[in-house]
């Protein structure tokens, strides 16, 4: 697929890196910052064009006439929308994706159509990240929570701790502990290496476990892997940007929330928009301020500023001062790795990986409903709708055990007529099933696409 990315900022460069790993993709990236482009060229084998992605001559230099898709992720909403308009009107590009952050545009959905501004999919990174954090807050003990089939099924990552029911026991014993819970462990990571999740595989202390279950069963399954995490009531948010504000609005009714923001004007804006949130003007790295606000009694500390460095540092400080759990928003891999190595940062959230997941479903072939990028893009979880019949499909009418799934690909569950069924070797796939698959090796995606793509005479 020929893909044109407009904007070589953090999201654009992350997308370029991720998509260029697929040899079937031909990537070109456009940006006004030549330094950014030179840095990308040093690391990736892709074409770069220096210039404004809203100018027709620059788009033509980037060979837009032969592109299958345009992804506009520059810093300008207006530039992104204009680029998609030109891609549609002047060059008949089939698929257009744009990042739009401004609420005034997003509230007017009639703007985005072929008769107005032709954008097939709108990316709102702040909204995606806010929703992601909401799910984590709702499930204490979960490291990550990914939703499929409109939230009916959830894929959860957690860490196994010594002294809990499952550690030191095999996976098949877990089902004896939870006889009335439908769940399946789909992958294990030990010392950053994927471990096959067979029935006789023994769970060890520190294992990263991914399991699939219904939303209402998540908390019961989590108790098997870790000490019971108390519900989050006292929450401090460092950073009053869009994510901090939107999250506070969601949490303020049922939680005691405080926001620390250093910008005087922004403090006033936050105070005007929030009803039951205490907004503090100050620096989240101010130890005295944190102690005054009772950091030792804080259930959850969220570092959501625009700075990776600050988010990692204040998370470590908050944890050492007594915060029960800390979460840091981190964009760059170097800081993500640093934070994950620190015992004082309980969870790292990558907005770029969340945004990439939102885009991937619109790039994958076949009827792919949802995609979540895992393990810094090395693994992937996808929801695929099955089409065709026994004569026009490689999967319909066959049991999972009869399907030639690539190594490292696991069927976690299927949803059939709004009913969740856990994957097993005897389960037969039917037309219309929504299948949740987990790939420990993202390079197997094309084999999976080909397998689940119905064919017709």
Tab-separated table of C-alpha atoms in Angstrom:
chain	number	residue	atom	x	y	z
A	1	UNK	CA	0.000	0.000	0.000
A	2	UNK	CA	1.271	3.479	-0.893
A	3	UNK	CA	0.774	5.752	2.120
A	4	UNK	CA	1.481	9.482	2.387
A	5	UNK	CA	2.004	10.838	5.919
A	6	UNK	CA	1.772	14.612	6.350
A	7	UNK	CA	3.616	15.736	9.483
A	8	UNK	CA	6.821	14.265	10.920
A	9	UNK	CA	6.138	15.094	14.557
A	10	UNK	CA	5.927	12.433	17.242
A	11	UNK	CA	2.765	10.803	15.886
A	12	UNK	CA	3.827	11.022	12.235
A	13	UNK	CA	7.301	9.624	12.840
A	14	UNK	CA	5.927	6.823	15.049
A	15	UNK	CA	3.449	5.891	12.331
A	16	UNK	CA	6.174	5.963	9.701
A	17	UNK	CA	8.373	3.663	11.796
A	18	UNK	CA	5.559	1.238	12.487
A	19	UNK	CA	4.154	1.117	8.948
A	20	UNK	CA	7.554	0.933	7.245
A	21	UNK	CA	8.272	-2.363	9.020
A	22	UNK	CA	5.673	-3.895	6.718
A	23	UNK	CA	7.497	-4.552	3.432
A	24	UNK	CA	4.216	-4.287	1.508
A	25	UNK	CA	3.916	-0.614	2.478
A	26	UNK	CA	5.549	2.194	0.500
A	27	UNK	CA	5.744	5.206	2.834
A	28	UNK	CA	6.383	8.878	2.036
A	29	UNK	CA	6.436	11.539	4.751
A	30	UNK	CA	6.160	15.334	4.333
A	31	UNK	CA	7.187	17.987	6.844
A	32	UNK	CA	8.424	21.578	6.905
A	33	UNK	CA	11.217	20.704	9.352
A	34	UNK	CA	14.179	19.364	7.383
A	35	UNK	CA	15.976	18.314	10.577
A	36	UNK	CA	13.088	16.004	11.501
A	37	UNK	CA	13.148	14.470	8.039
A	38	UNK	CA	16.915	13.908	8.078
A	39	UNK	CA	16.607	12.136	11.426
A	40	UNK	CA	13.825	9.900	10.033
A	41	UNK	CA	15.901	9.105	6.940
A	42	UNK	CA	18.786	7.972	9.108
A	43	UNK	CA	16.589	5.347	10.745
A	44	UNK	CA	13.982	4.400	8.141
A	45	UNK	CA	14.041	3.418	4.490
A	46	UNK	CA	11.267	5.789	3.352
A	47	UNK	CA	10.938	8.776	1.045
A	48	UNK	CA	10.809	12.268	2.594
A	49	UNK	CA	9.707	15.589	1.126
A	50	UNK	CA	10.409	18.948	2.774
A	51	UNK	CA	7.545	21.417	2.450
A	52	UNK	CA	4.007	22.310	3.477
A	53	UNK	CA	1.600	19.399	3.101
A	54	UNK	CA	-1.235	21.809	2.319
A	55	UNK	CA	0.400	22.983	-0.918
A	56	UNK	CA	-0.553	21.158	-4.145
A	57	UNK	CA	2.991	21.371	-5.552
A	58	UNK	CA	4.420	19.701	-2.431
A	59	UNK	CA	1.743	17.015	-2.529
A	60	UNK	CA	2.560	16.344	-6.183
A	61	UNK	CA	6.263	16.154	-5.378
A	62	UNK	CA	5.294	13.471	-2.846
A	63	UNK	CA	3.518	11.577	-5.665
A	64	UNK	CA	0.035	11.990	-4.191
A	65	UNK	CA	-1.544	10.981	-7.523
A	66	UNK	CA	-0.460	7.395	-6.904
A	67	UNK	CA	-1.250	7.205	-3.183
A	68	UNK	CA	-3.785	4.773	-1.727
A	69	UNK	CA	-4.040	6.694	1.530
A	70	UNK	CA	-3.228	10.075	3.058
A	71	UNK	CA	-2.702	10.434	6.819
A	72	UNK	CA	-2.591	14.126	7.829
A	73	UNK	CA	-1.135	14.565	11.322
A	74	UNK	CA	0.475	18.020	11.194
A	75	UNK	CA	0.053	20.387	14.125
A	76	UNK	CA	-2.590	22.381	12.225
A	77	UNK	CA	-6.177	21.095	12.193
A	78	UNK	CA	-6.946	23.425	9.323
A	79	UNK	CA	-3.921	22.233	7.354
A	80	UNK	CA	-4.919	18.603	7.901
A	81	UNK	CA	-8.480	19.221	6.764
A	82	UNK	CA	-7.357	21.194	3.709
A	83	UNK	CA	-4.879	18.489	2.712
A	84	UNK	CA	-7.634	15.853	2.818
A	85	UNK	CA	-9.898	18.118	0.789
A	86	UNK	CA	-7.247	18.456	-1.918
A	87	UNK	CA	-6.394	14.757	-1.804
A	88	UNK	CA	-10.052	14.035	-2.554
A	89	UNK	CA	-10.882	16.803	-5.019
A	90	UNK	CA	-7.660	17.134	-6.994
A	91	UNK	CA	-6.147	13.651	-6.776
A	92	UNK	CA	-9.013	11.232	-5.977
A	93	UNK	CA	-7.134	9.521	-3.137
A	94	UNK	CA	-9.237	6.618	-1.897
A	95	UNK	CA	-8.796	6.984	1.869
A	96	UNK	CA	-8.120	10.086	3.961
A	97	UNK	CA	-7.286	10.169	7.668
A	98	UNK	CA	-6.752	13.398	9.614
A	99	UNK	CA	-5.908	14.487	13.130
A	100	UNK	CA	-8.416	17.081	14.353
A	101	UNK	CA	-8.205	18.343	17.915
A	102	UNK	CA	-10.378	21.473	18.008
A	103	UNK	CA	-13.686	20.786	19.746
A	104	UNK	CA	-15.501	23.431	17.677
A	105	UNK	CA	-14.853	21.324	14.553
A	106	UNK	CA	-15.531	17.979	16.188
A	107	UNK	CA	-18.930	19.091	17.469
A	108	UNK	CA	-20.083	19.763	13.882
A	109	UNK	CA	-20.111	16.284	12.387
A	110	UNK	CA	-21.849	17.499	9.237
A	111	UNK	CA	-18.549	19.127	8.255
A	112	UNK	CA	-16.930	15.769	7.548
A	113	UNK	CA	-18.461	14.197	4.447
A	114	UNK	CA	-17.684	13.900	0.740
A	115	UNK	CA	-19.927	16.917	0.146
A	116	UNK	CA	-18.031	19.058	2.662
A	117	UNK	CA	-14.608	18.049	4.062
A	118	UNK	CA	-13.984	14.477	2.863
A	119	UNK	CA	-12.239	12.728	5.777
A	120	UNK	CA	-12.868	9.007	6.209
A	121	UNK	CA	-11.506	8.783	9.733
A	122	UNK	CA	-10.783	11.541	12.249
A	123	UNK	CA	-8.056	11.010	14.834
A	124	UNK	CA	-8.485	12.733	18.200
A	125	UNK	CA	-5.422	11.611	20.174
A	126	UNK	CA	-6.459	13.335	23.388
A	127	UNK	CA	-9.851	11.624	23.268
A	128	UNK	CA	-8.296	8.211	22.599
A	129	UNK	CA	-5.826	8.614	25.480
A	130	UNK	CA	-8.499	9.919	27.865
A	131	UNK	CA	-10.762	6.930	27.153
A	132	UNK	CA	-7.811	4.582	27.609
A	133	UNK	CA	-6.983	6.029	31.041
A	134	UNK	CA	-10.661	5.863	32.052
A	135	UNK	CA	-10.637	2.097	31.487
A	136	UNK	CA	-7.451	1.687	33.541
A	137	UNK	CA	-8.960	3.706	36.410
A	138	UNK	CA	-12.084	1.532	36.324
A	139	UNK	CA	-9.990	-1.662	36.703
A	140	UNK	CA	-7.405	-1.296	39.517
A	141	UNK	CA	-4.761	-3.963	39.005
A	142	UNK	CA	-4.842	-3.858	35.218
A	143	UNK	CA	-1.719	-2.645	33.433
A	144	UNK	CA	-3.603	-2.109	30.179
A	145	UNK	CA	-7.237	-2.564	29.122
A	146	UNK	CA	-8.242	-2.877	25.454
A	147	UNK	CA	-11.868	-2.976	24.321
A	148	UNK	CA	-13.407	-5.000	21.490
A	149	UNK	CA	-16.947	-5.342	20.171
A	150	UNK	CA	-17.971	-2.022	21.733
A	151	UNK	CA	-16.632	-3.023	25.140
A	152	UNK	CA	-18.369	-6.391	25.368
A	153	UNK	CA	-14.969	-8.141	25.349
A	154	UNK	CA	-11.819	-6.829	27.001
A	155	UNK	CA	-8.184	-7.798	26.549
A	156	UNK	CA	-6.324	-7.073	29.776
A	157	UNK	CA	-2.628	-6.994	30.584
A	158	UNK	CA	-1.600	-7.577	34.182
A	159	UNK	CA	1.467	-8.644	36.105
A	160	UNK	CA	1.514	-11.853	38.151
A	161	UNK	CA	2.731	-11.491	41.749
A	162	UNK	CA	4.136	-14.131	44.107
A	163	UNK	CA	1.740	-15.252	46.819
A	164	UNK	CA	-1.368	-14.979	44.634
A	165	UNK	CA	-3.531	-17.990	43.662
A	166	UNK	CA	-2.127	-18.642	40.186
A	167	UNK	CA	1.622	-17.998	40.568
A	168	UNK	CA	3.456	-21.314	40.638
A	169	UNK	CA	0.527	-23.123	39.072
A	170	UNK	CA	-0.396	-24.068	35.509
A	171	UNK	CA	-2.884	-22.157	33.373
A	172	UNK	CA	-5.363	-25.042	33.376
A	173	UNK	CA	-5.575	-24.766	37.176
A	174	UNK	CA	-6.811	-21.186	36.796
A	175	UNK	CA	-10.079	-22.457	35.342
A	176	UNK	CA	-10.613	-24.599	38.456
A	177	UNK	CA	-10.327	-21.430	40.563
A	178	UNK	CA	-12.788	-19.620	38.297
A	179	UNK	CA	-15.299	-22.309	37.259
A	180	UNK	CA	-18.059	-19.856	36.357
A	181	UNK	CA	-15.894	-17.317	34.514
A	182	UNK	CA	-15.317	-17.469	30.769
A	183	UNK	CA	-11.764	-16.279	30.157
A	184	UNK	CA	-8.662	-17.237	28.224
A	185	UNK	CA	-4.987	-16.390	28.602
A	186	UNK	CA	-3.831	-15.507	25.089
A	187	UNK	CA	-0.171	-14.632	25.652
A	188	UNK	CA	2.555	-14.486	28.291
A	189	UNK	CA	5.737	-12.441	28.444
A	190	UNK	CA	8.638	-13.408	30.694
A	191	UNK	CA	11.752	-11.214	30.708
A	192	UNK	CA	10.289	-9.453	27.637
A	193	UNK	CA	10.123	-12.744	25.702
A	194	UNK	CA	6.846	-14.300	24.482
A	195	UNK	CA	6.028	-17.640	26.185
A	196	UNK	CA	3.429	-20.032	24.677
A	197	UNK	CA	0.274	-20.030	26.815
A	198	UNK	CA	-0.499	-23.765	26.932
A	199	UNK	CA	-2.644	-25.440	29.564
A	200	UNK	CA	0.387	-26.850	31.371
A	201	UNK	CA	2.382	-23.576	31.203
A	202	UNK	CA	3.224	-22.499	34.763
A	203	UNK	CA	2.723	-18.818	35.671
A	204	UNK	CA	5.733	-17.294	37.439
A	205	UNK	CA	6.215	-14.191	39.546
A	206	UNK	CA	6.672	-11.138	37.324
A	207	UNK	CA	5.062	-12.638	34.202
A	208	UNK	CA	3.136	-10.185	32.033
A	209	UNK	CA	-0.157	-11.886	31.288
A	210	UNK	CA	-2.701	-11.003	28.600
A	211	UNK	CA	-6.164	-12.472	29.068
A	212	UNK	CA	-9.549	-12.107	27.360
A	213	UNK	CA	-12.876	-12.038	29.190
A	214	UNK	CA	-16.157	-10.172	29.457
A	215	UNK	CA	-16.002	-6.695	30.947
A	216	UNK	CA	-17.908	-7.707	34.095
A	217	UNK	CA	-15.453	-10.551	34.825
A	218	UNK	CA	-12.204	-8.560	34.638
A	219	UNK	CA	-11.895	-7.716	38.346
A	220	UNK	CA	-12.524	-11.341	39.401
A	221	UNK	CA	-9.806	-12.633	37.074
A	222	UNK	CA	-7.332	-9.969	38.191
A	223	UNK	CA	-7.554	-11.231	41.796
A	224	UNK	CA	-5.904	-14.467	40.673
A	225	UNK	CA	-2.739	-12.682	39.536
A	226	UNK	CA	-2.092	-9.926	42.020
A	227	UNK	CA	-2.847	-8.639	45.460
A	228	UNK	CA	-6.223	-6.953	45.653
A	229	UNK	CA	-5.894	-3.364	44.500
A	230	UNK	CA	-8.171	-0.937	46.279
A	231	UNK	CA	-10.491	1.226	44.214
A	232	UNK	CA	-9.076	4.626	43.328
A	233	UNK	CA	-10.753	7.420	45.308
A	234	UNK	CA	-8.070	10.063	45.925
A	235	UNK	CA	-6.522	11.082	42.601
A	236	UNK	CA	-3.944	13.753	41.780
A	237	UNK	CA	-3.447	14.799	38.152
A	238	UNK	CA	-0.228	16.610	37.235
A	239	UNK	CA	-0.927	18.683	34.127
A	240	UNK	CA	-4.113	20.500	33.174
A	241	UNK	CA	-3.989	20.090	29.407
A	242	UNK	CA	-6.826	18.632	27.323
A	243	UNK	CA	-6.291	15.109	28.654
A	244	UNK	CA	-6.068	16.237	32.282
A	245	UNK	CA	-9.189	18.396	31.961
A	246	UNK	CA	-11.312	15.789	30.182
A	247	UNK	CA	-10.245	13.072	32.604
A	248	UNK	CA	-11.044	15.287	35.600
A	249	UNK	CA	-14.516	15.985	34.178
A	250	UNK	CA	-15.138	12.258	33.936
A	251	UNK	CA	-13.794	11.461	37.417
A	252	UNK	CA	-14.999	14.393	39.522
A	253	UNK	CA	-18.440	12.978	40.418
A	254	UNK	CA	-17.184	9.744	41.976
A	255	UNK	CA	-13.603	10.580	42.995
A	256	UNK	CA	-11.714	13.199	44.984
A	257	UNK	CA	-9.656	14.821	42.241
A	258	UNK	CA	-6.980	17.509	42.382
A	259	UNK	CA	-5.113	18.998	39.417
A	260	UNK	CA	-1.689	20.618	39.675
A	261	UNK	CA	-1.050	23.147	36.888
A	262	UNK	CA	1.722	25.750	36.793
A	263	UNK	CA	0.235	28.138	34.196
A	264	UNK	CA	-1.773	30.875	35.924
A	265	UNK	CA	-4.217	31.462	33.055
A	266	UNK	CA	-4.803	27.756	32.552
A	267	UNK	CA	-5.520	27.349	36.285
A	268	UNK	CA	-8.366	29.846	35.970
A	269	UNK	CA	-9.730	28.105	32.860
A	270	UNK	CA	-9.693	24.749	34.629
A	271	UNK	CA	-11.408	26.162	37.721
A	272	UNK	CA	-14.161	27.647	35.536
A	273	UNK	CA	-14.814	24.335	33.746
A	274	UNK	CA	-14.694	21.962	36.715
A	275	UNK	CA	-17.249	21.823	39.522
A	276	UNK	CA	-15.858	19.414	42.119
A	277	UNK	CA	-12.116	19.472	41.405
A	278	UNK	CA	-9.530	21.400	43.393
A	279	UNK	CA	-7.182	23.149	40.952
A	280	UNK	CA	-3.785	23.997	42.407
A	281	UNK	CA	-1.300	26.387	40.871
A	282	UNK	CA	2.171	24.976	41.287
A	283	UNK	CA	4.828	22.581	40.085
A	284	UNK	CA	4.153	18.852	40.430
A	285	UNK	CA	7.838	18.316	41.234
A	286	UNK	CA	7.487	20.528	44.341
A	287	UNK	CA	7.955	18.031	47.166
A	288	UNK	CA	6.502	20.426	49.743
A	289	UNK	CA	3.330	20.911	47.678
A	290	UNK	CA	2.835	17.166	47.283
A	291	UNK	CA	3.257	16.602	51.010
A	292	UNK	CA	0.808	19.403	51.808
A	293	UNK	CA	-1.756	17.736	49.547
A	294	UNK	CA	-1.384	14.399	51.315
A	295	UNK	CA	0.491	12.513	48.621
A	296	UNK	CA	0.891	9.568	51.037
A	297	UNK	CA	-2.903	9.106	50.988
A	298	UNK	CA	-3.209	9.340	47.206
A	299	UNK	CA	-4.537	6.194	45.504
A	300	UNK	CA	-3.519	7.248	42.010
A	301	UNK	CA	-1.055	9.852	40.737
A	302	UNK	CA	-1.356	10.645	37.018
A	303	UNK	CA	1.501	12.559	35.354
A	304	UNK	CA	-0.071	14.017	32.198
A	305	UNK	CA	2.021	17.096	31.378
A	306	UNK	CA	3.432	17.785	27.899
A	307	UNK	CA	6.945	16.830	29.047
A	308	UNK	CA	8.147	13.208	29.116
A	309	UNK	CA	10.973	14.121	31.478
A	310	UNK	CA	8.664	15.813	33.973
A	311	UNK	CA	6.128	12.981	33.852
A	312	UNK	CA	8.769	10.365	34.669
A	313	UNK	CA	10.435	12.457	37.382
A	314	UNK	CA	7.241	13.492	39.194
A	315	UNK	CA	5.902	9.927	39.055
A	316	UNK	CA	9.061	8.656	40.752
A	317	UNK	CA	8.866	11.463	43.324
A	318	UNK	CA	5.174	10.841	44.040
A	319	UNK	CA	5.766	7.111	44.517
A	320	UNK	CA	8.681	7.666	46.884
A	321	UNK	CA	6.554	10.104	48.906
A	322	UNK	CA	3.879	7.460	49.363
A	323	UNK	CA	1.460	7.520	46.403
A	324	UNK	CA	-0.130	4.069	46.052
A	325	UNK	CA	0.069	3.932	42.250
A	326	UNK	CA	1.670	6.160	39.600
A	327	UNK	CA	0.975	6.443	35.874
A	328	UNK	CA	3.137	8.473	33.475
A	329	UNK	CA	2.219	9.666	29.982
A	330	UNK	CA	5.353	9.208	27.845
A	331	UNK	CA	5.782	9.808	24.109
A	332	UNK	CA	9.406	8.919	23.366
A	333	UNK	CA	10.650	5.341	23.540
A	334	UNK	CA	13.797	6.271	25.445
A	335	UNK	CA	11.734	7.663	28.335
A	336	UNK	CA	9.193	4.859	28.065
A	337	UNK	CA	11.989	2.307	28.526
A	338	UNK	CA	13.441	4.340	31.406
A	339	UNK	CA	10.068	4.580	33.144
A	340	UNK	CA	9.315	0.870	32.706
A	341	UNK	CA	12.669	0.001	34.303
A	342	UNK	CA	11.827	2.094	37.347
A	343	UNK	CA	9.912	0.367	40.135
A	344	UNK	CA	8.482	3.775	41.080
A	345	UNK	CA	6.463	4.141	37.853
A	346	UNK	CA	3.688	1.568	37.937
A	347	UNK	CA	2.355	2.153	34.451
A	348	UNK	CA	3.499	3.934	31.295
A	349	UNK	CA	0.974	5.171	28.737
A	350	UNK	CA	2.139	5.839	25.191
A	351	UNK	CA	-0.181	8.242	23.322
A	352	UNK	CA	1.545	7.445	20.045
A	353	UNK	CA	0.896	3.719	20.387
A	354	UNK	CA	-2.759	4.406	21.289
A	355	UNK	CA	-3.122	6.724	18.294
A	356	UNK	CA	-1.429	4.205	16.006
A	357	UNK	CA	-3.898	1.561	17.162
A	358	UNK	CA	-6.748	3.867	16.211
A	359	UNK	CA	-5.386	4.208	12.679
A	360	UNK	CA	-4.390	0.593	12.032
A	361	UNK	CA	-7.965	-0.688	11.733
A	362	UNK	CA	-8.342	1.588	8.716
A	363	UNK	CA	-5.175	0.244	7.095
A	364	UNK	CA	-5.618	-3.471	7.630
A	365	UNK	CA	-7.182	-5.454	4.806
A	366	UNK	CA	-10.529	-7.207	5.118
A	367	UNK	CA	-13.265	-6.238	7.555
A	368	UNK	CA	-11.105	-5.303	10.535
A	369	UNK	CA	-13.186	-3.610	13.227
A	370	UNK	CA	-10.553	-2.855	15.835
A	371	UNK	CA	-6.773	-3.002	16.231
A	372	UNK	CA	-4.657	-2.496	19.334
A	373	UNK	CA	-0.885	-2.242	19.101
A	374	UNK	CA	0.918	-4.081	21.927
A	375	UNK	CA	4.485	-4.307	23.226
A	376	UNK	CA	5.655	-1.101	21.505
A	377	UNK	CA	4.264	-2.295	18.184
A	378	UNK	CA	5.851	-5.755	18.232
A	379	UNK	CA	2.509	-7.502	18.883
A	380	UNK	CA	-1.042	-6.798	17.908
A	381	UNK	CA	-4.629	-7.650	18.855
A	382	UNK	CA	-7.276	-7.416	16.138
A	383	UNK	CA	-11.014	-7.907	15.789
A	384	UNK	CA	-11.998	-9.348	12.403
A	385	UNK	CA	-15.485	-9.950	10.963
A	386	UNK	CA	-15.746	-13.293	9.129
A	387	UNK	CA	-17.291	-13.251	5.641
A	388	UNK	CA	-18.076	-15.975	3.101
A	389	UNK	CA	-19.418	-19.495	3.397
A	390	UNK	CA	-17.812	-22.945	3.486
A	391	UNK	CA	-17.053	-22.718	-0.242
A	392	UNK	CA	-15.704	-19.172	-0.172
A	393	UNK	CA	-13.671	-18.967	3.007
A	394	UNK	CA	-10.665	-20.669	4.566
A	395	UNK	CA	-12.198	-20.464	8.059
A	396	UNK	CA	-16.009	-20.723	7.863
A	397	UNK	CA	-17.262	-24.168	8.893
A	398	UNK	CA	-13.867	-25.157	10.295
A	399	UNK	CA	-12.874	-25.548	13.912
A	400	UNK	CA	-10.022	-23.429	15.219
A	401	UNK	CA	-7.941	-26.606	15.467
A	402	UNK	CA	-8.458	-27.216	11.727
A	403	UNK	CA	-7.453	-23.689	10.687
A	404	UNK	CA	-3.815	-23.185	9.677
A	405	UNK	CA	-3.084	-20.273	11.982
A	406	UNK	CA	0.480	-18.900	11.760
A	407	UNK	CA	2.777	-19.560	14.712
A	408	UNK	CA	2.195	-17.090	17.515
A	409	UNK	CA	-1.402	-16.306	16.502
A	410	UNK	CA	-4.131	-17.156	19.029
A	411	UNK	CA	-7.920	-16.883	18.784
A	412	UNK	CA	-8.908	-15.331	22.090
A	413	UNK	CA	-12.661	-15.279	21.652
A	414	UNK	CA	-15.459	-14.788	19.181
A	415	UNK	CA	-18.658	-12.786	19.481
A	416	UNK	CA	-21.672	-14.419	17.835
A	417	UNK	CA	-25.091	-12.769	18.012
A	418	UNK	CA	-23.861	-10.602	20.876
A	419	UNK	CA	-22.719	-13.676	22.830
A	420	UNK	CA	-19.067	-14.068	23.875
A	421	UNK	CA	-17.499	-17.509	23.301
A	422	UNK	CA	-13.930	-18.239	24.393
A	423	UNK	CA	-11.593	-19.681	21.762
A	424	UNK	CA	-10.896	-23.436	21.837
A	425	UNK	CA	-9.635	-25.983	19.323
A	426	UNK	CA	-13.141	-27.431	18.890
A	427	UNK	CA	-14.910	-24.106	18.342
A	428	UNK	CA	-16.260	-23.863	14.764
A	429	UNK	CA	-16.115	-20.470	13.027
A	430	UNK	CA	-19.334	-19.228	11.398
A	431	UNK	CA	-20.070	-16.445	8.920
A	432	UNK	CA	-20.613	-13.149	10.699
A	433	UNK	CA	-18.493	-14.064	13.729
A	434	UNK	CA	-16.371	-11.303	15.233
A	435	UNK	CA	-13.039	-12.975	15.970
A	436	UNK	CA	-10.501	-11.540	18.414
A	437	UNK	CA	-6.956	-12.605	17.515
A	438	UNK	CA	-3.687	-11.860	19.285
A	439	UNK	CA	-0.425	-11.901	17.295
A	440	UNK	CA	2.798	-12.113	19.279
A	441	UNK	CA	4.611	-11.342	15.994
A	442	UNK	CA	3.046	-8.457	14.067
A	443	UNK	CA	4.824	-9.577	10.886
A	444	UNK	CA	2.292	-12.417	10.645
A	445	UNK	CA	-0.528	-9.942	9.969
A	446	UNK	CA	-0.639	-10.524	6.195
A	447	UNK	CA	-0.988	-14.280	6.663
A	448	UNK	CA	-3.882	-13.611	9.038
A	449	UNK	CA	-5.512	-11.135	6.640
A	450	UNK	CA	-5.294	-13.615	3.791
A	451	UNK	CA	-6.689	-16.416	5.938
A	452	UNK	CA	-9.762	-14.491	7.085
A	453	UNK	CA	-10.494	-12.685	3.831
A	454	UNK	CA	-13.442	-14.321	2.068
A	455	UNK	CA	-13.058	-14.992	-1.644
A	456	UNK	CA	-15.637	-15.105	-4.400
A	457	UNK	CA	-15.969	-16.561	-7.893
